[in-house]
């Protein structure tokens, strides 16, 4: 079918046949479909939406636009994807915990997006760690360590790269079927057997309303399962930072302490165990999530998860014994000082997105894709909701490269914290969506 005919059909609200979408995506990948036609297609989908059947067709066509990895490993191949938040360093703990349960986790992560941090930027703070290894090293690390967290090295779903670039400049990013196909085409191309999605909702997430989070989670779960990838989603709270820190090296340090069993922040622990247990259930390792949670928790107390993390770092070129020596191996920021609120009372709410913007102001995130980031900077000891604040209790510690950025970040942090009456605790897991 001619590209303009396919666009016309979608524009007029008709549903698209799978083979026509496949042909259009092949043309989008080869370049025979013009930028204008891709933009018009994206806008037609934005306004008309897609049925689940059409979205599955689009996702599979995008998956098949490049390399599709295949694994020959003695355990299930699993992964977790998060829609992004503040202090969301769960991948760093969850991947080695799952590896210690006999899973293999080839995790292809991204860089920071908007106000949220990216797992790859966090790992770049580990000296020598290859975040862009070749395919052979990626395969070896996955086999030997049970987990490998890297950036995209091979040509996975190249159609998404072109389509996303055009969506980005034509106001068509915020389309649920297009977001669904974009995320899942890359996950399917990575050759996974099971997937769990962490869809974040709240003031630090892209989705700030429950109805939007549910719509995205349901679309992702339906389309992933329709495309043959068993998938569950949890909608989790992002109305406050997850780990009590934000910033690249700081979140790595927190993950190290967590894996070493030196800290077990309840919200981080709860969501990590819940996500992991979904995968163990899906992969048939455990028959219910209670057993899965216990198995995952045991990987922390036995030190097995720490061993897998240590091995992953070493195979990917990082220092031997990184975990135990992270305090000396992660570079500190030149200025580390507390910031206090102006009022006394309880933390009643947090404009969590602002905390991500404070990290960008410090140089720990990007304003444009080409920005070079400072891995040392960020916020630690971030207070959560319900904590009592007075003149002696800082809101957090700011890790800054210089006085000017410290001052700007301090202003943002102060305005992010709303001090007032004591409020009830918010739930961490808000919904579970299954196929
Ligand atoms: N992340 C992606 O990979 N694609 C989208 O469209 C949105 C978020």
Short mmCIF file of N, CA and C and ligand atoms in Angstrom, two decimals, residues 113 160 164 167 173 178-179 182-183 186, ligand 1:
data_model
loop_
_atom_site.label_atom_id
_atom_site.label_comp_id
_atom_site.label_asym_id
_atom_site.label_seq_id
_atom_site.Cartn_x
_atom_site.Cartn_y
_atom_site.Cartn_z
N UNK A 113 16.30 11.20 30.90
CA UNK A 113 15.29 11.78 30.02
C UNK A 113 14.57 12.85 30.83
N UNK A 160 12.46 2.63 15.55
CA UNK A 160 12.06 3.47 16.68
C UNK A 160 12.91 4.74 16.74
N UNK A 164 10.99 8.02 16.69
CA UNK A 164 11.01 8.83 17.92
C UNK A 164 11.55 10.23 17.62
N UNK A 167 8.79 12.13 16.07
CA UNK A 167 7.74 12.43 17.07
C UNK A 167 8.17 13.59 17.97
N UNK A 173 4.86 12.82 20.72
CA UNK A 173 5.42 11.86 21.68
C UNK A 173 4.31 11.27 22.55
N UNK A 178 1.93 4.83 20.40
CA UNK A 178 3.30 5.08 19.91
C UNK A 178 4.33 4.86 21.02
N UNK A 179 4.00 5.29 22.25
CA UNK A 179 4.92 5.04 23.38
C UNK A 179 5.05 3.52 23.60
N UNK A 182 7.16 1.94 20.94
CA UNK A 182 8.55 2.38 21.08
C UNK A 182 9.26 1.58 22.18
N UNK A 183 8.64 1.50 23.35
CA UNK A 183 9.28 0.80 24.47
C UNK A 183 9.38 -0.70 24.16
N UNK A 186 11.89 -2.34 21.43
CA UNK A 186 13.29 -2.51 21.87
C UNK A 186 13.40 -3.69 22.84
N1 LIG B 1 10.48 5.96 26.19
C1 LIG B 1 10.65 5.38 24.97
O1 LIG B 1 11.54 4.57 24.77
N2 LIG B 1 9.79 5.75 23.97
C2 LIG B 1 8.79 6.62 24.15
O2 LIG B 1 8.05 6.88 23.21
C3 LIG B 1 8.63 7.21 25.42
C4 LIG B 1 9.49 6.85 26.43
#
